[in-house]
Tab-separated table of C-alpha atoms and ligand atoms in Angstrom:
chain	number	residue	atom	x	y	z
A	1	UNK	CA	-13.328	14.978	-14.384
A	2	UNK	CA	-12.594	18.615	-15.278
A	3	UNK	CA	-10.915	21.514	-13.843
A	4	UNK	CA	-10.669	25.183	-14.955
A	5	UNK	CA	-7.297	25.613	-16.407
A	6	UNK	CA	-5.752	28.379	-18.543
A	7	UNK	CA	-5.941	27.293	-22.181
A	8	UNK	CA	-3.540	26.649	-23.883
A	9	UNK	CA	-1.493	25.539	-20.937
A	10	UNK	CA	1.740	27.361	-20.316
A	11	UNK	CA	4.911	25.601	-20.927
A	12	UNK	CA	7.103	24.091	-18.083
A	13	UNK	CA	9.312	27.360	-18.133
A	14	UNK	CA	6.438	29.379	-16.627
A	15	UNK	CA	5.742	26.767	-14.014
A	16	UNK	CA	9.427	27.151	-12.917
A	17	UNK	CA	8.856	30.676	-11.784
A	18	UNK	CA	5.961	29.738	-9.373
A	19	UNK	CA	6.517	29.474	-5.596
A	20	UNK	CA	6.228	26.017	-4.108
A	21	UNK	CA	3.230	26.802	-2.051
A	22	UNK	CA	1.235	27.761	-5.170
A	23	UNK	CA	2.483	24.686	-7.138
A	24	UNK	CA	1.549	22.352	-4.092
A	25	UNK	CA	-1.912	23.753	-3.796
A	26	UNK	CA	-2.525	23.441	-7.566
A	27	UNK	CA	-1.269	19.842	-7.359
A	28	UNK	CA	-3.541	19.198	-4.518
A	29	UNK	CA	-6.511	20.645	-6.428
A	30	UNK	CA	-5.812	18.257	-9.408
A	31	UNK	CA	-5.489	15.246	-6.976
A	32	UNK	CA	-8.827	16.120	-5.367
A	33	UNK	CA	-10.707	16.458	-8.678
A	34	UNK	CA	-9.101	13.214	-10.249
A	35	UNK	CA	-9.540	11.239	-7.072
A	36	UNK	CA	-8.900	7.473	-7.418
A	37	UNK	CA	-8.484	7.777	-11.191
A	38	UNK	CA	-5.049	9.243	-10.510
A	39	UNK	CA	-2.127	7.309	-8.784
A	40	UNK	CA	1.010	9.149	-7.923
A	41	UNK	CA	3.842	6.749	-7.192
A	42	UNK	CA	7.045	7.921	-5.446
A	43	UNK	CA	10.501	6.538	-5.006
A	44	UNK	CA	12.207	7.035	-1.718
A	45	UNK	CA	14.902	9.221	-3.306
A	46	UNK	CA	12.474	11.894	-4.298
A	47	UNK	CA	12.637	15.365	-2.617
A	48	UNK	CA	10.393	15.739	0.441
A	49	UNK	CA	7.893	18.305	-1.285
A	50	UNK	CA	7.430	15.959	-4.091
A	51	UNK	CA	7.023	12.693	-2.146
A	52	UNK	CA	4.523	14.348	0.053
A	53	UNK	CA	2.052	14.349	-2.945
A	54	UNK	CA	2.625	10.633	-3.707
A	55	UNK	CA	-0.273	8.340	-2.850
A	56	UNK	CA	2.141	5.322	-2.468
A	57	UNK	CA	5.932	5.390	-2.029
A	58	UNK	CA	8.348	2.527	-2.064
A	59	UNK	CA	11.615	0.937	-3.217
A	60	UNK	CA	11.843	-0.449	-6.820
A	61	UNK	CA	10.392	-3.718	-5.870
A	62	UNK	CA	7.462	-2.323	-3.920
A	63	UNK	CA	6.695	0.196	-6.620
A	64	UNK	CA	6.529	-2.630	-9.303
A	65	UNK	CA	4.147	-4.486	-7.071
A	66	UNK	CA	1.970	-1.434	-6.499
A	67	UNK	CA	1.736	-0.916	-10.240
A	68	UNK	CA	0.802	-4.457	-10.815
A	69	UNK	CA	-1.748	-4.533	-7.959
A	70	UNK	CA	-3.560	-1.334	-8.633
A	71	UNK	CA	-6.225	-2.236	-11.096
A	72	UNK	CA	-8.688	0.760	-10.845
A	73	UNK	CA	-6.637	3.828	-11.623
A	74	UNK	CA	-6.673	5.360	-15.055
A	75	UNK	CA	-3.448	7.463	-14.837
A	76	UNK	CA	-0.077	6.847	-13.021
A	77	UNK	CA	2.293	9.723	-12.609
A	78	UNK	CA	5.553	8.486	-11.661
A	79	UNK	CA	7.922	10.369	-9.432
A	80	UNK	CA	11.037	8.443	-9.948
A	81	UNK	CA	13.205	7.597	-12.992
A	82	UNK	CA	12.615	6.436	-16.593
A	83	UNK	CA	13.022	2.687	-16.001
A	84	UNK	CA	10.568	2.724	-13.105
A	85	UNK	CA	7.937	4.428	-15.152
A	86	UNK	CA	8.535	1.869	-18.012
A	87	UNK	CA	8.095	-1.051	-15.538
A	88	UNK	CA	4.932	0.624	-14.208
A	89	UNK	CA	3.526	0.791	-17.760
A	90	UNK	CA	4.332	-2.799	-18.515
A	91	UNK	CA	2.798	-4.144	-15.290
A	92	UNK	CA	-0.224	-1.878	-15.095
A	93	UNK	CA	-0.997	-2.655	-18.750
A	94	UNK	CA	-0.428	-6.443	-18.880
A	95	UNK	CA	-2.778	-8.120	-21.209
A	96	UNK	CA	-4.997	-9.863	-18.621
A	97	UNK	CA	-5.787	-6.647	-16.683
A	98	UNK	CA	-6.065	-4.584	-19.867
A	99	UNK	CA	-8.611	-7.083	-21.271
A	100	UNK	CA	-10.721	-7.147	-18.040
A	101	UNK	CA	-10.526	-3.407	-17.475
A	102	UNK	CA	-11.045	-2.321	-21.078
A	103	UNK	CA	-8.774	0.772	-21.085
A	104	UNK	CA	-4.942	1.495	-20.973
A	105	UNK	CA	-3.611	3.169	-17.843
A	106	UNK	CA	-1.643	6.144	-18.918
A	107	UNK	CA	1.845	6.530	-17.363
A	108	UNK	CA	3.563	9.935	-17.152
A	109	UNK	CA	7.095	10.705	-16.234
A	110	UNK	CA	7.028	14.457	-15.025
A	111	UNK	CA	10.467	15.082	-16.477
A	112	UNK	CA	11.735	12.931	-19.438
A	113	UNK	CA	15.368	13.800	-18.530
A	114	UNK	CA	14.900	11.818	-15.212
A	115	UNK	CA	16.925	8.729	-16.327
A	116	UNK	CA	19.340	6.597	-14.469
A	117	UNK	CA	23.055	6.829	-15.449
A	118	UNK	CA	23.637	3.237	-14.285
A	119	UNK	CA	20.800	1.977	-16.716
A	120	UNK	CA	22.390	3.765	-19.575
A	121	UNK	CA	25.621	1.792	-19.016
A	122	UNK	CA	24.203	-1.258	-20.763
A	123	UNK	CA	22.708	-0.846	-24.193
A	124	UNK	CA	20.717	-3.624	-25.768
A	125	UNK	CA	23.241	-4.006	-28.695
A	126	UNK	CA	26.150	-4.231	-26.364
A	127	UNK	CA	24.295	-6.997	-24.321
A	128	UNK	CA	23.409	-8.764	-27.588
A	129	UNK	CA	26.972	-8.701	-28.663
A	130	UNK	CA	28.170	-9.922	-25.327
A	131	UNK	CA	25.721	-12.826	-25.657
A	132	UNK	CA	26.899	-13.673	-29.111
A	133	UNK	CA	30.536	-13.570	-27.933
A	134	UNK	CA	29.828	-15.861	-24.999
A	135	UNK	CA	27.910	-18.201	-27.392
A	136	UNK	CA	31.243	-18.751	-29.364
A	137	UNK	CA	32.862	-19.996	-26.278
A	138	UNK	CA	30.213	-21.646	-23.897
A	139	UNK	CA	26.700	-22.980	-24.124
A	140	UNK	CA	24.407	-19.957	-23.575
A	141	UNK	CA	21.659	-22.433	-22.696
A	142	UNK	CA	23.638	-22.873	-19.475
A	143	UNK	CA	23.722	-19.117	-18.659
A	144	UNK	CA	20.810	-17.190	-16.986
A	145	UNK	CA	20.862	-13.469	-17.979
A	146	UNK	CA	19.780	-11.421	-14.975
A	147	UNK	CA	19.094	-7.722	-15.301
A	148	UNK	CA	18.822	-5.366	-12.378
A	149	UNK	CA	15.461	-3.506	-12.711
A	150	UNK	CA	17.653	-0.314	-13.201
A	151	UNK	CA	17.721	-1.121	-16.912
A	152	UNK	CA	15.800	-0.173	-20.110
A	153	UNK	CA	12.707	-2.275	-21.047
A	154	UNK	CA	14.715	-3.586	-23.975
A	155	UNK	CA	17.070	-5.382	-21.614
A	156	UNK	CA	14.178	-6.719	-19.655
A	157	UNK	CA	12.879	-8.118	-22.811
A	158	UNK	CA	16.155	-9.641	-23.665
A	159	UNK	CA	16.235	-11.567	-20.450
A	160	UNK	CA	12.634	-12.533	-20.946
A	161	UNK	CA	13.395	-14.121	-24.265
A	162	UNK	CA	16.530	-15.953	-22.963
A	163	UNK	CA	14.967	-17.662	-19.943
A	164	UNK	CA	16.233	-14.859	-17.664
A	165	UNK	CA	14.832	-12.857	-14.980
A	166	UNK	CA	14.760	-9.285	-13.337
A	167	UNK	CA	15.917	-8.588	-9.934
A	168	UNK	CA	15.894	-5.666	-7.487
A	169	UNK	CA	18.235	-4.866	-4.648
A	170	UNK	CA	15.768	-6.339	-2.273
A	171	UNK	CA	15.464	-9.732	-3.968
A	172	UNK	CA	18.730	-10.277	-5.655
A	173	UNK	CA	19.739	-13.283	-3.432
A	174	UNK	CA	16.492	-15.050	-4.094
A	175	UNK	CA	16.698	-14.416	-7.839
A	176	UNK	CA	20.330	-15.523	-8.061
A	177	UNK	CA	19.202	-18.644	-6.273
A	178	UNK	CA	16.423	-19.155	-8.712
A	179	UNK	CA	18.938	-18.718	-11.552
A	180	UNK	CA	21.525	-21.260	-10.151
A	181	UNK	CA	18.831	-23.882	-9.800
A	182	UNK	CA	18.475	-23.640	-13.614
A	183	UNK	CA	21.967	-22.929	-15.050
A	184	UNK	CA	25.516	-23.177	-13.676
A	185	UNK	CA	26.341	-19.554	-14.806
A	186	UNK	CA	24.870	-16.152	-14.746
A	187	UNK	CA	25.286	-12.939	-16.804
A	188	UNK	CA	24.386	-10.048	-14.445
A	189	UNK	CA	23.930	-6.537	-15.692
A	190	UNK	CA	24.202	-3.514	-15.342
A	191	UNK	CA	25.396	-3.103	-11.773
A	192	UNK	CA	28.514	-4.928	-11.051
A	193	UNK	CA	28.440	-4.114	-7.320
A	194	UNK	CA	24.972	-5.431	-6.635
A	195	UNK	CA	25.927	-8.507	-8.629
A	196	UNK	CA	29.268	-8.983	-6.819
A	197	UNK	CA	27.973	-8.104	-3.324
A	198	UNK	CA	25.120	-10.647	-3.693
A	199	UNK	CA	27.233	-13.385	-5.178
A	200	UNK	CA	29.941	-13.157	-2.528
A	201	UNK	CA	27.222	-13.979	0.111
A	202	UNK	CA	26.514	-17.122	-1.909
A	203	UNK	CA	30.102	-18.285	-1.675
A	204	UNK	CA	31.112	-17.209	-5.242
A	205	UNK	CA	34.692	-15.770	-5.295
A	206	UNK	CA	35.860	-12.722	-7.079
A	207	UNK	CA	38.111	-14.950	-9.232
A	208	UNK	CA	34.840	-16.479	-10.501
A	209	UNK	CA	33.358	-13.127	-11.458
A	210	UNK	CA	34.972	-11.303	-14.279
A	211	UNK	CA	33.753	-7.913	-15.200
A	212	UNK	CA	32.637	-7.745	-18.784
A	213	UNK	CA	33.727	-4.439	-20.526
A	214	UNK	CA	31.511	-3.758	-23.418
A	215	UNK	CA	34.151	-1.386	-24.818
A	216	UNK	CA	36.755	-4.256	-25.190
A	217	UNK	CA	36.768	-5.980	-28.614
A	218	UNK	CA	37.591	-9.466	-27.444
A	219	UNK	CA	35.569	-11.351	-24.752
A	220	UNK	CA	34.857	-8.268	-22.707
A	221	UNK	CA	38.481	-7.985	-22.096
A	222	UNK	CA	39.117	-11.468	-20.785
A	223	UNK	CA	40.899	-14.625	-21.791
A	224	UNK	CA	38.764	-17.657	-22.902
A	225	UNK	CA	39.885	-19.395	-19.672
A	226	UNK	CA	38.693	-16.841	-17.476
A	227	UNK	CA	35.237	-16.845	-18.963
A	228	UNK	CA	35.183	-20.675	-18.998
A	229	UNK	CA	36.019	-20.618	-15.296
A	230	UNK	CA	33.443	-18.011	-14.344
A	231	UNK	CA	30.298	-18.524	-12.361
A	232	UNK	CA	28.908	-14.962	-12.587
A	233	UNK	CA	29.871	-12.604	-15.377
A	234	UNK	CA	29.366	-9.070	-14.137
A	235	UNK	CA	28.740	-6.021	-16.342
A	236	UNK	CA	31.042	-2.953	-16.181
A	237	UNK	CA	28.245	-0.664	-14.838
A	238	UNK	CA	27.780	1.206	-11.598
A	239	UNK	CA	25.838	3.835	-9.732
A	240	UNK	CA	27.612	7.217	-9.703
A	241	UNK	CA	25.966	8.064	-6.375
A	242	UNK	CA	26.782	4.888	-4.462
A	243	UNK	CA	30.163	4.691	-5.979
A	244	UNK	CA	31.153	7.698	-3.921
A	245	UNK	CA	30.923	5.982	-0.528
A	246	UNK	CA	34.382	4.785	0.541
A	247	UNK	CA	35.767	2.333	3.081
A	248	UNK	CA	37.687	5.274	4.720
A	249	UNK	CA	34.320	6.980	5.484
A	250	UNK	CA	33.199	3.842	7.284
A	251	UNK	CA	36.542	3.717	9.224
A	252	UNK	CA	36.243	7.494	10.170
A	253	UNK	CA	32.851	7.003	11.595
A	254	UNK	CA	33.905	3.994	13.628
A	255	UNK	CA	36.824	5.790	14.991
A	256	UNK	CA	34.801	8.766	16.086
A	257	UNK	CA	31.613	6.818	17.273
A	258	UNK	CA	32.792	3.224	18.135
A	259	UNK	CA	29.154	2.211	18.713
A	260	UNK	CA	27.775	3.462	15.438
A	261	UNK	CA	25.918	1.188	12.999
A	262	UNK	CA	26.821	1.456	9.352
A	263	UNK	CA	24.102	0.799	6.936
A	264	UNK	CA	24.496	0.882	3.110
A	265	UNK	CA	22.721	0.165	-0.144
A	266	UNK	CA	24.239	-2.906	-2.045
A	267	UNK	CA	25.010	-0.670	-4.984
A	268	UNK	CA	28.014	0.423	-3.039
A	269	UNK	CA	31.398	-1.072	-3.772
A	270	UNK	CA	32.490	-4.376	-2.220
A	271	UNK	CA	35.031	-2.739	0.117
A	272	UNK	CA	32.199	-0.629	1.702
A	273	UNK	CA	29.517	-3.267	1.615
A	274	UNK	CA	31.801	-5.831	3.239
A	275	UNK	CA	32.492	-3.850	6.365
A	276	UNK	CA	28.979	-2.423	6.835
A	277	UNK	CA	26.738	-3.659	9.593
A	278	UNK	CA	23.622	-3.799	7.315
A	279	UNK	CA	23.152	-3.829	3.557
A	280	UNK	CA	19.833	-3.539	1.924
A	281	UNK	CA	17.414	-1.779	-0.476
A	282	UNK	CA	15.865	1.646	0.384
A	283	UNK	CA	12.804	-0.167	1.713
A	284	UNK	CA	15.052	-2.339	4.083
A	285	UNK	CA	17.047	0.734	5.210
A	286	UNK	CA	13.718	2.511	6.163
A	287	UNK	CA	12.526	-0.688	8.008
A	288	UNK	CA	15.646	-1.069	9.968
A	289	UNK	CA	15.543	2.640	11.091
A	290	UNK	CA	11.929	2.186	12.083
A	291	UNK	CA	12.929	-0.714	14.424
A	292	UNK	CA	16.112	0.976	15.739
A	293	UNK	CA	16.544	1.484	19.457
A	294	UNK	CA	16.149	5.062	20.667
A	295	UNK	CA	19.492	6.694	21.059
A	296	UNK	CA	21.244	4.422	18.617
A	297	UNK	CA	23.662	5.841	16.094
A	298	UNK	CA	23.603	5.275	12.470
A	299	UNK	CA	25.715	6.299	9.302
A	300	UNK	CA	23.798	5.535	6.141
A	301	UNK	CA	25.325	5.199	2.727
A	302	UNK	CA	22.591	5.918	0.239
A	303	UNK	CA	21.067	8.829	-1.621
A	304	UNK	CA	21.085	12.096	0.228
A	305	UNK	CA	17.275	12.962	0.202
A	306	UNK	CA	16.347	9.721	1.746
A	307	UNK	CA	18.968	10.009	4.542
A	308	UNK	CA	17.982	13.593	5.316
A	309	UNK	CA	14.240	12.575	5.526
A	310	UNK	CA	15.182	9.662	7.889
A	311	UNK	CA	17.075	12.095	10.039
A	312	UNK	CA	14.165	14.535	10.146
A	313	UNK	CA	11.552	11.715	10.902
A	314	UNK	CA	13.630	10.054	13.635
A	315	UNK	CA	14.856	12.778	16.055
A	316	UNK	CA	15.234	10.083	18.739
A	317	UNK	CA	18.080	8.569	16.735
A	318	UNK	CA	21.379	9.889	15.728
A	319	UNK	CA	21.584	9.600	11.950
A	320	UNK	CA	24.584	10.709	9.805
A	321	UNK	CA	25.128	10.725	6.057
A	322	UNK	CA	28.082	8.308	5.538
A	323	UNK	CA	29.999	10.505	2.963
A	324	UNK	CA	31.484	13.999	3.572
A	325	UNK	CA	30.541	15.005	0.080
A	326	UNK	CA	27.105	15.408	-1.296
A	327	UNK	CA	25.902	12.097	-3.091
A	328	UNK	CA	22.593	12.869	-4.521
A	329	UNK	CA	20.928	11.368	-7.553
A	330	UNK	CA	20.772	14.229	-9.981
A	331	UNK	CA	18.272	12.563	-12.287
A	332	UNK	CA	15.820	11.693	-9.443
A	333	UNK	CA	16.116	15.315	-8.454
A	334	UNK	CA	14.837	16.506	-11.910
A	335	UNK	CA	11.313	15.720	-10.574
A	336	UNK	CA	10.229	18.860	-8.899
A	337	UNK	CA	6.961	20.456	-8.076
A	338	UNK	CA	7.057	22.470	-11.235
A	339	UNK	CA	7.262	19.384	-13.392
A	340	UNK	CA	4.716	17.598	-11.306
A	341	UNK	CA	2.200	20.384	-11.453
A	342	UNK	CA	2.733	20.910	-15.224
A	343	UNK	CA	2.249	17.224	-16.018
A	344	UNK	CA	-0.847	16.902	-13.764
A	345	UNK	CA	-2.527	20.075	-15.145
A	346	UNK	CA	-1.938	18.943	-18.660
A	347	UNK	CA	-3.271	15.475	-17.726
A	348	UNK	CA	-6.511	16.806	-16.333
A	349	UNK	CA	-6.795	19.092	-19.393
A	350	UNK	CA	-6.604	15.967	-21.619
A	351	UNK	CA	-3.206	16.682	-23.043
A	352	UNK	CA	-0.756	14.074	-21.508
A	353	UNK	CA	2.799	15.248	-21.692
A	354	UNK	CA	5.804	12.916	-21.268
A	355	UNK	CA	3.813	9.746	-21.828
A	356	UNK	CA	5.728	6.509	-21.088
A	357	UNK	CA	4.524	3.855	-23.514
A	358	UNK	CA	6.656	0.655	-24.028
A	359	UNK	CA	6.402	-0.889	-27.458
A	360	UNK	CA	4.028	-4.012	-27.310
A	361	UNK	CA	6.624	-6.603	-28.259
A	362	UNK	CA	9.256	-5.251	-25.798
A	363	UNK	CA	6.479	-4.949	-23.093
A	364	UNK	CA	5.372	-8.616	-23.709
A	365	UNK	CA	8.813	-10.018	-23.187
A	366	UNK	CA	9.748	-7.786	-20.422
A	367	UNK	CA	6.613	-8.968	-18.683
A	368	UNK	CA	7.802	-12.430	-18.819
A	369	UNK	CA	10.954	-11.575	-16.921
A	370	UNK	CA	9.102	-9.298	-14.498
A	371	UNK	CA	6.597	-11.865	-13.688
A	372	UNK	CA	9.367	-14.372	-13.023
A	373	UNK	CA	10.703	-11.940	-10.601
A	374	UNK	CA	7.496	-11.265	-8.888
A	375	UNK	CA	6.920	-14.968	-8.485
A	376	UNK	CA	10.276	-15.595	-6.721
A	377	UNK	CA	9.924	-15.769	-2.951
B	401	LIG	P1	15.858	0.552	-4.432
B	401	LIG	O1	15.339	-0.638	-5.135
B	401	LIG	O2	16.596	-0.034	-3.192
B	401	LIG	O3	14.757	1.489	-4.114
B	401	LIG	O4	16.994	1.188	-5.175
B	401	LIG	C1	16.717	1.856	-6.428
B	401	LIG	C2	17.864	2.607	-6.884
B	401	LIG	O5	17.922	3.245	-7.918
B	401	LIG	C3	19.020	2.759	-5.872
B	401	LIG	O6	19.897	3.595	-6.567
B	402	LIG	FE1	20.304	5.218	-11.027
B	402	LIG	FE2	21.999	5.582	-8.998
B	402	LIG	FE3	20.109	7.370	-9.363
B	402	LIG	FE4	19.533	4.955	-8.418
B	402	LIG	S1	20.785	6.502	-7.411
B	402	LIG	S2	18.450	5.979	-9.999
B	402	LIG	S3	21.006	3.634	-9.585
B	402	LIG	S4	21.836	6.830	-10.725
């Protein structure tokens, strides 16, 4: 595996000045030379010109499965955000495949600034403090900690150690079901909306779901009685993109187009999720649009790049973006052709940039929680 590249490689700034056509053909060249050794994974929120270069695309759950199932590549380049690349590193390098394969799969995130603002809303120390506070009041053996996959590996390790589990937006109901078969309470972080929207479908009421504020000194801002009467303790975290969809946007579309179907991601607030016709992960949103009747009308509440792509790929449908303002994930957007080309040309030159490598102890405990999730049907 070798390719003639300028040595030493120029830095990212000089890639930024190149035209997309040139970047694309250079990316393509690396892909051809590396062949099956290279696996480019892409999340549905990526820009069109980036996702076109991905070998496989999916929602968070599907991408985890792809990383776990692919046992013959040597390098994964993840076009997505930091927690997704960490998850790929943990699953692609789990001990049993590592031993039989005999080498580590390298994982690269083309731009290290591609984080997730929601994931950053729950820090490991805050969660540990919350757990300790809860332990002063109730038996933590009777609480299952559930972390949304949009979280740092250290939080996944925390739930792994405490008999908990990871969930994604596509399996949250099954995961909560799993949790309630084991304990009578759940601590759900970092996304309060996914936790609330899912729990409401299981008959849990808002009164039974206090929101834990990590910046409050006493019991997350609640009385002991509120915590004692809770079923699901939600974390005060949210997605800044999905938070921007409002109930009035739904009402306006319904007024203007009475026959329209409203479809949203479950990271949207309850007042939006409750009145939508369909709620689901990005994978589900794509699937529903695939099956939609020609001529049907849709207003979709999720990240702008995905909605625009669905619009372009389905001219037989009338697809609208649910919000009048631009709701795009600024961190997903950081992965552009310049960063992809720069990281791939470095990889093939033998100088991996932006390596994602989860610490072994954290990876082992995270794996416990991720494998629990992958086994839940
Ligand atoms: P999906 O799991 O639906 O792809 O969602 C990931 C995400 O970050 C949504 O904001
Ligand atoms: Fe995180 Fe929201 Fe971006 Fe998804 S859309 S990666 S939850 S900030």
